[in-house]
């Protein structure tokens, strides 16, 4: 297939994916908006007013970047894992497998579909946060690029989860037992400087900490971690997860007999 | 003439050790209407799965219009359209979107894809349903949707794995007409089916596969010519109390006014009518009893082709 045909195939997958999550917007776009609004009201307003400042900002300002990032992570992951597993489950993955679409195009299409939902939810949550606090971008390029790259990382994670999943239970295990704890312990609600030194060291093993803090740096201009290191680590994650996803597709793991 | 499909030494052993294909060879000529028959679990779907790259082969080679699937899979895929046995589209998508999306996977831009989707959905009587979700279609409509989807990139080879399973007779016949038409227009068709009447009336060449081996591969005509007997059912205009005398022909009374006669190969019907007329028995109508291919199929599978 030449470049033009590849582009048509890629955009077809992306359009299909966007059409899917917008068709079921009540399940995909509304729940994170409601959940995050509750976080803003309860943790930001009610509890936050008693906490006072965190890293020099009022608590609402501090948690807004973390909550936006949390919604991007869970939705980009959730989109790809549920869509690709559903495609496997209904066997309409065969539509793609019999067509001359290279595996890297299939992967790119699903990942960009996940990124699209992650960013769409991130945008909605950002708009909602403006009802509770003022947001200014200290470093716009850092803010947007980390958002995009994080969505790519978790879309790839969702893709790998979907390939290995054999049942709907399997697609709930990773978000419940790995993703949610790592996100809550990734500095969304607190600065790791509050933790004893040992737990600060443990926290630095959590990749989500780097994503949340880099995003917070982009908005507020403060961070617990080295931003350049965070970007390097995220690029490494993308390379490793992307390479592994492609390997799984090439060997037909979970999709070819 | 170029081969639409060439299979050599194809083997498939599944992870559980089951050997589904034991080194089959198969040629399908361009423009052919080819039947691949076999009992359940014989290896038909595995063969087609390997050809369409849904199943990884263990050994052997497959070429589609000269494109080897190991070295030139993209061009091989561009030549093929597949209608699988099971419904495998997204049940929540609209009918037209399913066809247009499939065209997109082949790199066909949306404007052209929409024109082709309209053409095939109209040809298959689904245009009125284009805005319906796929799950709202009847079983027959779903089958036709899969045919429209398989044809949207204008493949030179159409592979149909039991396309008329569960489809009523009227609809089945309209699908036969459609398939005959596209075959006459140049599309090579490979068909698997359990309706042997379907294979007999549509296909020019046939292969029978059983337990992972090809046990028969010939033209339909030469295969049917191997039949030793044919049974005819005669509807009589009067009630018979006993079997009429028909020399050495095997005959049975099905009921008082229906006679069944076995005719050996090469034996004309004239002598039957002459003998019945002599006994003042008039025949109202006559029909062939069974699907001839069915008889052969059962015989071949039971005897692994040894007798033929």
Coordinates of C-alpha atoms in Angstrom, one line a residue:
Chain A
X1 CA 0.0 0.0 0.0
X2 CA 1.4 3.4 -0.8
X3 CA 1.3 6.4 1.5
X4 CA -2.1 7.6 0.4
X5 CA -3.7 4.3 0.9
X6 CA -2.1 3.9 4.3
X7 CA -3.4 7.3 5.3
X8 CA -6.9 6.3 4.3
X9 CA -6.7 3.1 6.2
X10 CA -5.3 4.9 9.3
X11 CA -7.9 7.6 9.2
X12 CA -10.6 5.0 8.8
X13 CA -9.6 3.3 12.0
X14 CA -9.4 6.6 13.9
X15 CA -12.8 7.8 12.6
X16 CA -14.3 4.5 13.6
X17 CA -12.8 4.8 17.1
X18 CA -14.0 8.4 17.5
X19 CA -17.4 7.5 16.2
X20 CA -17.6 4.7 18.7
X21 CA -16.8 6.7 21.8
X22 CA -19.0 9.6 20.7
X23 CA -21.9 7.3 19.9
X24 CA -21.8 6.0 23.5
X25 CA -21.0 9.5 25.0
X26 CA -23.2 8.8 28.0
X27 CA -20.9 6.0 29.0
X28 CA -17.6 7.6 27.8
X29 CA -17.7 11.3 28.2
X30 CA -20.3 12.1 31.0
X31 CA -19.1 9.8 33.8
X32 CA -15.6 11.3 34.1
X33 CA -17.1 14.8 34.0
X34 CA -19.4 13.9 36.9
X35 CA -16.7 12.1 38.9
X36 CA -14.2 15.0 38.4
X37 CA -16.8 17.6 39.4
X38 CA -17.4 15.7 42.6
X39 CA -13.6 15.6 43.2
X40 CA -13.5 19.4 42.7
X41 CA -16.4 20.0 45.0
X42 CA -15.4 17.6 47.8
X43 CA -11.6 17.5 47.8
X44 CA -11.0 20.9 46.2
X45 CA -13.6 23.0 47.9
X46 CA -14.9 21.3 51.0
X47 CA -11.8 19.5 52.2
X48 CA -9.2 21.6 50.4
X49 CA -10.3 24.8 52.2
X50 CA -9.1 23.2 55.4
X51 CA -5.9 21.8 54.0
X52 CA -4.5 25.2 53.0
X53 CA -1.5 25.6 50.6
X54 CA 0.4 22.8 48.8
X55 CA 3.7 23.7 47.2
X56 CA 2.7 27.4 47.4
X57 CA -0.7 27.0 45.7
X58 CA -4.1 26.6 47.2
X59 CA -5.3 23.0 47.3
X60 CA -7.8 23.4 44.5
X61 CA -5.1 24.8 42.1
X62 CA -2.8 22.0 43.1
X63 CA -5.1 19.1 42.5
X64 CA -6.7 20.3 39.2
X65 CA -3.7 19.3 37.0
X66 CA -3.6 15.9 38.7
X67 CA -7.3 15.3 38.2
X68 CA -7.1 16.3 34.5
X69 CA -4.2 14.0 34.1
X70 CA -6.0 11.2 35.9
X71 CA -9.0 11.5 33.6
X72 CA -6.7 11.4 30.5
X73 CA -4.9 8.3 31.8
X74 CA -8.0 6.3 32.7
X75 CA -9.9 7.3 29.5
X76 CA -7.1 6.7 27.0
X77 CA -6.4 3.3 28.6
X78 CA -10.1 2.5 28.9
X79 CA -10.9 3.4 25.4
X80 CA -8.4 1.1 23.7
X81 CA -8.8 -1.8 26.1
X82 CA -12.6 -1.9 25.7
X83 CA -12.7 -1.1 22.0
X84 CA -10.0 -3.6 20.9
X85 CA -11.2 -6.3 23.2
X86 CA -14.8 -5.7 22.0
X87 CA -13.4 -6.0 18.4
X88 CA -11.8 -9.3 19.3
X89 CA -14.8 -10.5 21.2
X90 CA -17.2 -9.8 18.3
X91 CA -14.6 -11.1 15.9
X92 CA -14.8 -8.0 13.8
X93 CA -11.0 -7.7 14.2
X94 CA -11.1 -10.1 11.2
X95 CA -12.3 -7.2 9.1
X96 CA -8.9 -5.6 9.7
X97 CA -6.9 -8.8 9.5
X98 CA -8.1 -9.8 6.1
X99 CA -7.5 -6.3 4.7
X100 CA -4.0 -5.2 3.6
X101 CA -3.5 -2.9 6.6
X102 CA 0.0 -3.1 8.1
X103 CA 0.1 -3.9 11.8
X104 CA 1.7 -0.6 12.7
X105 CA -1.2 1.2 11.1
X106 CA -3.7 -0.8 13.1
X107 CA -1.8 0.0 16.3
X108 CA -1.4 3.7 15.4
X109 CA -5.1 3.9 14.6
X110 CA -6.2 2.4 17.9
X111 CA -3.7 4.4 19.9
X112 CA -4.8 7.7 18.3
X113 CA -8.4 6.7 19.0
X114 CA -7.5 6.3 22.6
X115 CA -5.6 9.6 22.6
X116 CA -8.6 11.3 21.1
X117 CA -10.9 10.1 23.9
X118 CA -8.3 10.9 26.6
X119 CA -7.8 14.4 25.3
X120 CA -11.6 14.9 24.8
X121 CA -12.2 14.0 28.4
X122 CA -9.2 16.0 29.5
X123 CA -10.7 19.0 27.7
X124 CA -14.1 18.6 29.3
X125 CA -12.6 18.2 32.8
X126 CA -10.4 21.3 32.2
X127 CA -13.5 23.3 31.2
X128 CA -15.3 22.1 34.4
X129 CA -12.3 23.0 36.5
X130 CA -12.6 26.6 35.4
X131 CA -15.8 26.9 37.4
X132 CA -13.7 26.2 40.5
X133 CA -10.3 27.9 39.9
X134 CA -8.4 30.0 37.5
X135 CA -5.9 28.2 35.2
X136 CA -3.0 29.7 33.5
X137 CA -0.4 27.8 31.5
X138 CA 3.1 28.4 32.8
X139 CA 4.6 26.2 30.0
X140 CA 2.0 25.6 27.3
X141 CA 4.3 23.3 25.2
X142 CA 5.2 21.1 28.2
X143 CA 1.5 21.0 29.2
X144 CA 0.2 19.9 25.8
X145 CA 3.1 17.6 24.9
X146 CA 3.0 15.7 28.2
X147 CA -0.8 15.3 27.9
X148 CA -0.4 13.8 24.4
X149 CA 2.5 11.6 25.3
X150 CA 0.8 10.3 28.4
X151 CA -2.3 9.5 26.5
X152 CA -0.1 7.5 24.0
X153 CA 1.6 5.5 26.8
X154 CA -1.8 4.5 28.3
X155 CA -3.4 3.8 25.0
X156 CA -0.5 1.4 24.3
X157 CA -1.0 -0.1 27.8
X158 CA -4.7 -0.6 27.0
X159 CA -3.9 -2.2 23.7
X160 CA -1.6 -4.8 25.3
X161 CA -4.2 -5.5 28.0
X162 CA -6.8 -6.1 25.3
X163 CA -4.6 -8.5 23.4
X164 CA -4.0 -10.7 26.4
X165 CA -7.6 -10.4 27.7
X166 CA -9.8 -13.5 27.3
X167 CA -12.8 -12.2 29.1
X168 CA -14.4 -8.9 30.2
X169 CA -13.0 -9.6 33.7
X170 CA -9.5 -9.5 32.3
X171 CA -9.9 -5.9 31.0
X172 CA -11.0 -4.7 34.4
X173 CA -8.1 -6.2 36.4
X174 CA -5.3 -3.9 35.3
X175 CA -7.3 -0.6 35.8
X176 CA -8.6 -1.8 39.2
X177 CA -5.5 -3.3 40.7
X178 CA -2.7 -1.4 39.0
X179 CA -3.8 1.8 37.3
X180 CA -6.0 3.3 40.0
X181 CA -3.6 2.7 42.9
X182 CA -0.6 4.0 40.9
X183 CA -2.7 7.1 39.9
X184 CA -3.8 7.8 43.5
X185 CA -0.2 7.3 44.8
X186 CA 1.2 9.3 41.8
X187 CA 1.0 12.7 43.5
X188 CA -2.5 13.7 42.2
X189 CA -3.7 14.7 45.7
X190 CA -0.4 15.5 47.4
X191 CA 3.2 16.6 47.0
X192 CA 5.6 13.8 47.6
X193 CA 7.6 16.2 49.7
X194 CA 5.1 15.5 52.4
X195 CA 6.1 11.9 52.6
X196 CA 9.0 10.5 54.7
X197 CA 12.2 10.1 52.7
X198 CA 11.8 6.3 52.2
X199 CA 8.3 6.7 50.7
X200 CA 9.5 9.5 48.5
X201 CA 12.0 7.1 47.1
X202 CA 9.3 4.4 46.6
X203 CA 7.1 7.0 45.0
X204 CA 9.8 7.8 42.4
X205 CA 9.4 4.2 41.1
X206 CA 5.8 5.1 40.1
X207 CA 5.8 6.3 36.4
X208 CA 2.5 8.1 36.9
X209 CA 4.2 10.5 39.4
X210 CA 6.4 11.8 36.6
X211 CA 3.5 12.4 34.2
X212 CA 1.3 14.1 36.8
X213 CA 4.2 16.3 38.0
X214 CA 5.3 17.3 34.6
X215 CA 1.8 18.3 33.7
X216 CA 1.5 20.2 36.9
X217 CA 4.8 21.9 36.0
X218 CA 3.3 22.9 32.7
X219 CA 0.4 24.6 34.4
X220 CA 1.7 25.8 37.7
X221 CA 5.4 26.0 37.0
X222 CA 6.3 23.7 40.0
X223 CA 7.3 20.1 40.1
X224 CA 8.6 17.4 42.5
X225 CA 10.6 15.8 39.8
X226 CA 13.1 16.6 37.0
X227 CA 10.9 17.4 33.9
X228 CA 13.5 16.5 31.3
X229 CA 14.0 13.1 33.0
X230 CA 10.2 12.6 32.9
X231 CA 10.0 13.3 29.2
X232 CA 12.9 10.9 28.5
X233 CA 11.2 8.2 30.6
X234 CA 7.9 8.6 28.8
X235 CA 9.5 8.4 25.4
X236 CA 11.2 5.2 26.6
X237 CA 7.8 3.8 27.7
X238 CA 6.3 4.6 24.3
X239 CA 9.2 2.9 22.5
X240 CA 9.0 -0.3 24.7
X241 CA 5.2 -0.6 24.9
X242 CA 4.9 0.3 21.2
X243 CA 7.5 -2.2 20.1
X244 CA 5.9 -4.9 22.3
X245 CA 2.4 -4.2 21.0
X246 CA 3.7 -4.5 17.4
X247 CA 5.5 -7.7 18.2
X248 CA 2.2 -9.1 19.6
X249 CA 0.3 -8.1 16.5
X250 CA 3.0 -9.5 14.2
X251 CA 2.9 -12.9 16.0
X252 CA -0.9 -12.9 16.0
X253 CA -1.1 -13.3 19.8
X254 CA -4.7 -13.6 20.8
X255 CA -6.1 -12.7 17.4
X256 CA -4.9 -15.5 15.0
X257 CA -5.1 -19.3 15.6
Chain B
X1 CA -4.8 -19.5 -17.5
X2 CA -3.6 -17.8 -14.3
X3 CA -4.5 -19.6 -11.1
X4 CA -6.7 -17.7 -8.7
X5 CA -5.5 -19.9 -5.9
X6 CA -2.6 -22.3 -5.6
X7 CA -2.1 -24.3 -2.5
X8 CA 0.9 -26.7 -2.1
X9 CA 1.6 -29.0 0.8
X10 CA -0.5 -27.0 3.3
X11 CA -0.3 -28.3 6.8
X12 CA -1.9 -27.0 10.0
X13 CA -1.3 -28.3 13.5
X14 CA -3.1 -26.4 16.2
X15 CA -1.6 -25.7 19.6
X16 CA -3.4 -28.7 21.2
X17 CA -1.7 -31.1 18.7
X18 CA -4.7 -31.5 16.5
X19 CA -3.6 -31.9 12.8
X20 CA -6.3 -30.0 10.9
X21 CA -4.6 -30.2 7.5
X22 CA -2.2 -32.9 6.4
X23 CA -0.5 -31.4 3.4
X24 CA -3.2 -30.5 0.9
X25 CA -2.7 -29.3 -2.7
X26 CA -5.3 -27.4 -4.5
X27 CA -5.6 -25.3 -7.7
X28 CA -8.5 -22.9 -8.5
X29 CA -8.5 -21.4 -11.9
X30 CA -9.3 -17.8 -12.6
X31 CA -13.0 -17.3 -13.3
X32 CA -13.9 -20.6 -11.7
X33 CA -16.9 -21.2 -9.5
X34 CA -15.3 -23.7 -7.1
X35 CA -16.9 -25.8 -4.4
X36 CA -14.8 -26.9 -1.4
X37 CA -16.9 -29.5 0.5
X38 CA -16.4 -31.7 3.5
X39 CA -18.0 -32.8 6.7
X40 CA -17.9 -30.6 9.8
X41 CA -14.3 -30.4 11.1
X42 CA -12.8 -31.6 7.8
X43 CA -10.5 -28.6 7.5
X44 CA -12.4 -26.4 5.1
X45 CA -12.5 -23.3 7.3
X46 CA -8.9 -23.9 8.4
X47 CA -7.9 -23.9 4.7
X48 CA -9.8 -20.7 4.0
X49 CA -8.6 -19.2 7.3
X50 CA -5.0 -19.7 6.2
X51 CA -5.6 -18.3 2.7
X52 CA -7.2 -15.2 4.2
X53 CA -4.4 -14.9 6.9
X54 CA -6.7 -15.4 9.8
X55 CA -5.0 -18.7 10.7
X56 CA -1.2 -19.2 10.8
X57 CA -0.1 -22.2 8.7
X58 CA 2.3 -24.8 10.0
X59 CA 3.8 -25.7 6.6
X60 CA 3.2 -25.3 2.8
X61 CA 2.6 -22.4 0.5
X62 CA -0.4 -20.4 -0.7
X63 CA -0.5 -18.0 -3.6
X64 CA -3.4 -15.8 -4.7
X65 CA -3.3 -14.7 -8.3
X66 CA 0.5 -15.4 -8.1
X67 CA 1.0 -13.4 -4.9
X68 CA 2.6 -15.7 -2.2
X69 CA 1.1 -14.9 1.2
X70 CA 4.5 -15.3 2.8
X71 CA 6.3 -12.8 0.6
X72 CA 3.5 -10.6 -0.9
X73 CA 0.6 -10.7 1.5
X74 CA -0.6 -7.2 0.8
X75 CA -1.2 -7.9 -2.9
X76 CA -2.7 -11.3 -2.1
X77 CA -5.1 -9.6 0.3
X78 CA -6.0 -6.9 -2.3
X79 CA -7.2 -9.7 -4.6
X80 CA -9.5 -11.4 -2.0
X81 CA -12.8 -10.8 -0.4
X82 CA -14.0 -13.1 2.3
X83 CA -17.5 -13.9 3.6
X84 CA -16.9 -15.9 6.8
X85 CA -19.2 -18.5 8.3
X86 CA -20.0 -16.5 11.5
X87 CA -21.3 -12.9 11.6
X88 CA -18.2 -10.9 12.4
X89 CA -19.2 -7.2 12.0
X90 CA -19.9 -4.7 14.7
X91 CA -23.5 -5.2 15.6
X92 CA -23.8 -1.7 16.8
X93 CA -22.6 0.0 13.6
X94 CA -24.9 1.2 10.8
X95 CA -25.1 -1.0 7.7
X96 CA -23.6 1.6 5.4
X97 CA -20.8 2.5 7.8
X98 CA -19.7 -1.2 8.0
X99 CA -19.3 -1.4 4.2
X100 CA -17.7 2.0 3.9
X101 CA -15.3 1.3 6.8
X102 CA -14.2 -1.9 5.2
X103 CA -13.4 -0.1 2.0
X104 CA -11.3 2.4 4.0
X105 CA -9.2 -0.5 5.3
X106 CA -8.3 -1.2 1.6
X107 CA -7.3 2.4 1.2
X108 CA -10.5 3.4 -0.8
X109 CA -11.3 7.0 -0.1
X110 CA -14.7 7.7 1.5
X111 CA -16.4 9.3 -1.6
X112 CA -15.6 6.2 -3.8
X113 CA -16.4 3.8 -0.9
X114 CA -19.9 5.4 -0.5
X115 CA -20.6 4.9 -4.2
X116 CA -19.6 1.3 -4.1
X117 CA -21.5 0.7 -0.8
X118 CA -24.6 2.1 -2.5
X119 CA -24.1 -0.1 -5.5
X120 CA -23.6 -3.3 -3.6
X121 CA -26.3 -2.6 -0.9
X122 CA -28.8 -1.9 -3.7
X123 CA -27.7 -5.1 -5.6
X124 CA -28.2 -7.1 -2.5
X125 CA -31.5 -5.5 -1.5
X126 CA -30.1 -3.7 1.6
X127 CA -30.1 -0.1 0.6
X128 CA -33.3 0.6 2.5
X129 CA -31.6 -0.7 5.6
X130 CA -28.5 1.4 5.3
X131 CA -29.1 3.5 8.3
X132 CA -30.2 0.5 10.5
X133 CA -27.8 -0.9 13.1
X134 CA -26.5 -4.3 12.0
X135 CA -28.1 -6.0 14.9
X136 CA -31.5 -5.0 13.7
X137 CA -31.1 -7.0 10.5
X138 CA -32.6 -10.5 9.9
X139 CA -30.2 -13.5 9.5
X140 CA -30.5 -13.4 5.7
X141 CA -29.8 -9.7 5.6
X142 CA -26.7 -10.1 7.8
X143 CA -25.4 -12.7 5.3
X144 CA -26.0 -10.3 2.4
X145 CA -24.3 -7.5 4.4
X146 CA -21.2 -9.7 4.7
X147 CA -21.2 -10.2 0.9
X148 CA -21.5 -6.5 0.2
X149 CA -18.7 -5.8 2.7
X150 CA -16.5 -8.5 1.0
X151 CA -17.1 -7.0 -2.5
X152 CA -16.6 -3.3 -1.7
X153 CA -13.0 -3.4 -2.9
X154 CA -13.9 -5.3 -6.1
X155 CA -11.8 -8.4 -5.3
X156 CA -10.9 -10.8 -8.1
X157 CA -11.5 -13.8 -5.8
X158 CA -14.5 -14.1 -3.5
X159 CA -14.4 -16.7 -0.8
X160 CA -17.7 -17.7 0.8
X161 CA -17.7 -19.9 3.8
X162 CA -21.2 -21.3 4.0
X163 CA -22.9 -18.1 2.9
X164 CA -26.4 -19.5 2.8
X165 CA -26.5 -21.2 6.2
X166 CA -29.8 -20.6 7.8
X167 CA -31.2 -18.6 4.8
X168 CA -34.6 -19.4 3.5
X169 CA -35.0 -20.9 0.1
X170 CA -36.3 -17.8 -1.7
X171 CA -33.4 -15.7 -0.4
X172 CA -30.9 -18.5 -1.1
X173 CA -32.0 -18.6 -4.7
X174 CA -31.7 -14.8 -5.0
X175 CA -28.2 -15.1 -3.6
X176 CA -27.3 -17.8 -6.1
X177 CA -28.5 -15.6 -8.9
X178 CA -26.3 -12.7 -7.6
X179 CA -23.2 -14.9 -7.2
X180 CA -23.7 -16.4 -10.6
X181 CA -23.9 -12.9 -12.1
X182 CA -20.7 -11.7 -10.5
X183 CA -19.0 -14.9 -11.5
X184 CA -20.1 -14.3 -15.1
X185 CA -18.7 -10.8 -14.8
X186 CA -15.3 -12.3 -13.9
X187 CA -15.1 -12.8 -10.2
X188 CA -13.6 -16.2 -9.2
X189 CA -15.7 -17.7 -6.5
X190 CA -14.7 -20.4 -3.9
X191 CA -17.7 -21.7 -1.9
X192 CA -18.0 -24.0 1.0
X193 CA -21.5 -25.2 1.8
X194 CA -23.5 -28.0 3.4
X195 CA -26.2 -27.6 0.9
X196 CA -24.9 -29.9 -1.8
X197 CA -27.7 -28.9 -4.2
X198 CA -26.1 -25.4 -4.0
X199 CA -22.7 -26.7 -5.0
X200 CA -24.1 -28.9 -7.7
X201 CA -26.1 -26.2 -9.3
X202 CA -23.5 -23.4 -9.0
X203 CA -20.0 -24.8 -9.2
X204 CA -18.0 -26.1 -12.1
X205 CA -15.2 -27.7 -10.1
X206 CA -15.1 -29.3 -6.8
X207 CA -12.8 -30.5 -4.1
X208 CA -13.9 -32.7 -1.2
X209 CA -11.8 -32.5 2.0
X210 CA -12.0 -35.0 4.9
X211 CA -9.9 -35.2 8.0
X212 CA -7.4 -32.7 6.6
X213 CA -6.9 -34.4 3.2
X214 CA -8.3 -33.8 -0.2
X215 CA -10.1 -37.0 -1.2
X216 CA -11.6 -35.8 -4.5
X217 CA -10.7 -32.9 -6.8
X218 CA -12.3 -32.8 -10.2
X219 CA -14.8 -31.1 -12.4
X220 CA -18.4 -31.3 -11.1
X221 CA -19.4 -32.9 -14.4
X222 CA -16.8 -35.7 -14.3
X223 CA -17.6 -36.3 -10.6
X224 CA -21.3 -36.7 -11.2
X225 CA -20.6 -38.9 -14.2
X226 CA -19.2 -41.4 -11.7
X227 CA -22.6 -42.0 -10.3
X228 CA -23.7 -45.6 -10.9
X229 CA -27.4 -45.2 -10.2
X230 CA -30.0 -42.5 -10.3
X231 CA -33.4 -42.7 -8.6
X232 CA -36.5 -41.3 -10.2
X233 CA -39.9 -40.7 -8.5
X234 CA -42.9 -41.3 -10.7
X235 CA -46.4 -39.9 -9.8
X236 CA -49.0 -42.2 -11.2
X237 CA -52.6 -41.3 -12.1
X238 CA -54.0 -44.4 -10.5
X239 CA -53.6 -46.3 -7.2
X240 CA -51.5 -49.5 -7.4
X241 CA -52.0 -52.4 -5.1
X242 CA -48.8 -54.2 -6.1
X243 CA -45.5 -53.4 -7.7
X244 CA -45.6 -53.4 -11.5
X245 CA -43.3 -55.7 -13.4
X246 CA -40.2 -53.7 -14.6
X247 CA -37.9 -56.5 -15.8
X248 CA -34.7 -56.3 -13.8
X249 CA -35.0 -52.7 -12.6
X250 CA -35.1 -52.0 -8.9
X251 CA -38.4 -50.3 -8.0
X252 CA -40.4 -49.6 -4.9
X253 CA -43.9 -48.3 -4.1
X254 CA -43.6 -45.3 -1.9
X255 CA -47.4 -45.2 -1.6
X256 CA -50.3 -46.4 -3.7
X257 CA -49.7 -43.8 -6.5
X258 CA -46.0 -43.1 -6.2
X259 CA -43.3 -45.3 -7.7
X260 CA -39.6 -45.1 -7.1
X261 CA -37.3 -46.6 -9.8
X262 CA -33.5 -47.0 -9.7
X263 CA -31.9 -46.6 -13.1
X264 CA -28.4 -47.9 -13.7
X265 CA -25.9 -45.5 -15.4
X266 CA -26.7 -45.4 -19.2
X267 CA -30.1 -47.0 -18.9
X268 CA -32.7 -44.9 -20.7
X269 CA -36.1 -43.9 -19.3
X270 CA -38.0 -45.0 -22.4
X271 CA -38.1 -48.7 -21.4
X272 CA -39.6 -47.7 -18.0
X273 CA -42.4 -45.8 -19.7
X274 CA -42.9 -48.5 -22.3
X275 CA -43.3 -51.2 -19.7
X276 CA -45.7 -49.1 -17.6
X277 CA -47.8 -48.2 -20.6
X278 CA -48.0 -51.9 -21.5
X279 CA -49.4 -52.4 -18.0
X280 CA -51.9 -49.5 -18.5
X281 CA -50.2 -47.4 -15.9
X282 CA -50.0 -43.7 -16.8
X283 CA -47.4 -41.4 -15.3
X284 CA -48.5 -37.9 -14.3
X285 CA -45.1 -36.5 -13.5
X286 CA -41.6 -37.4 -12.7
X287 CA -38.7 -36.0 -10.7
X288 CA -35.1 -36.9 -9.7
X289 CA -35.3 -38.3 -6.2
X290 CA -32.2 -37.1 -4.4
X291 CA -29.4 -34.7 -4.8
X292 CA -27.0 -36.7 -6.9
X293 CA -24.0 -34.9 -5.4
X294 CA -25.2 -35.8 -1.9
X295 CA -25.1 -39.5 -2.7
X296 CA -21.6 -39.2 -4.0
X297 CA -20.5 -37.0 -1.1
X298 CA -21.6 -39.6 1.4
X299 CA -20.0 -42.4 -0.5
X300 CA -16.7 -40.5 -0.9
X301 CA -16.5 -39.5 2.8
X302 CA -17.4 -43.0 4.0
X303 CA -15.0 -44.7 1.7
X304 CA -12.3 -41.9 1.6
X305 CA -12.7 -41.8 -2.2
X306 CA -11.5 -45.4 -2.6
X307 CA -14.4 -46.6 -4.8
X308 CA -14.2 -43.6 -7.2

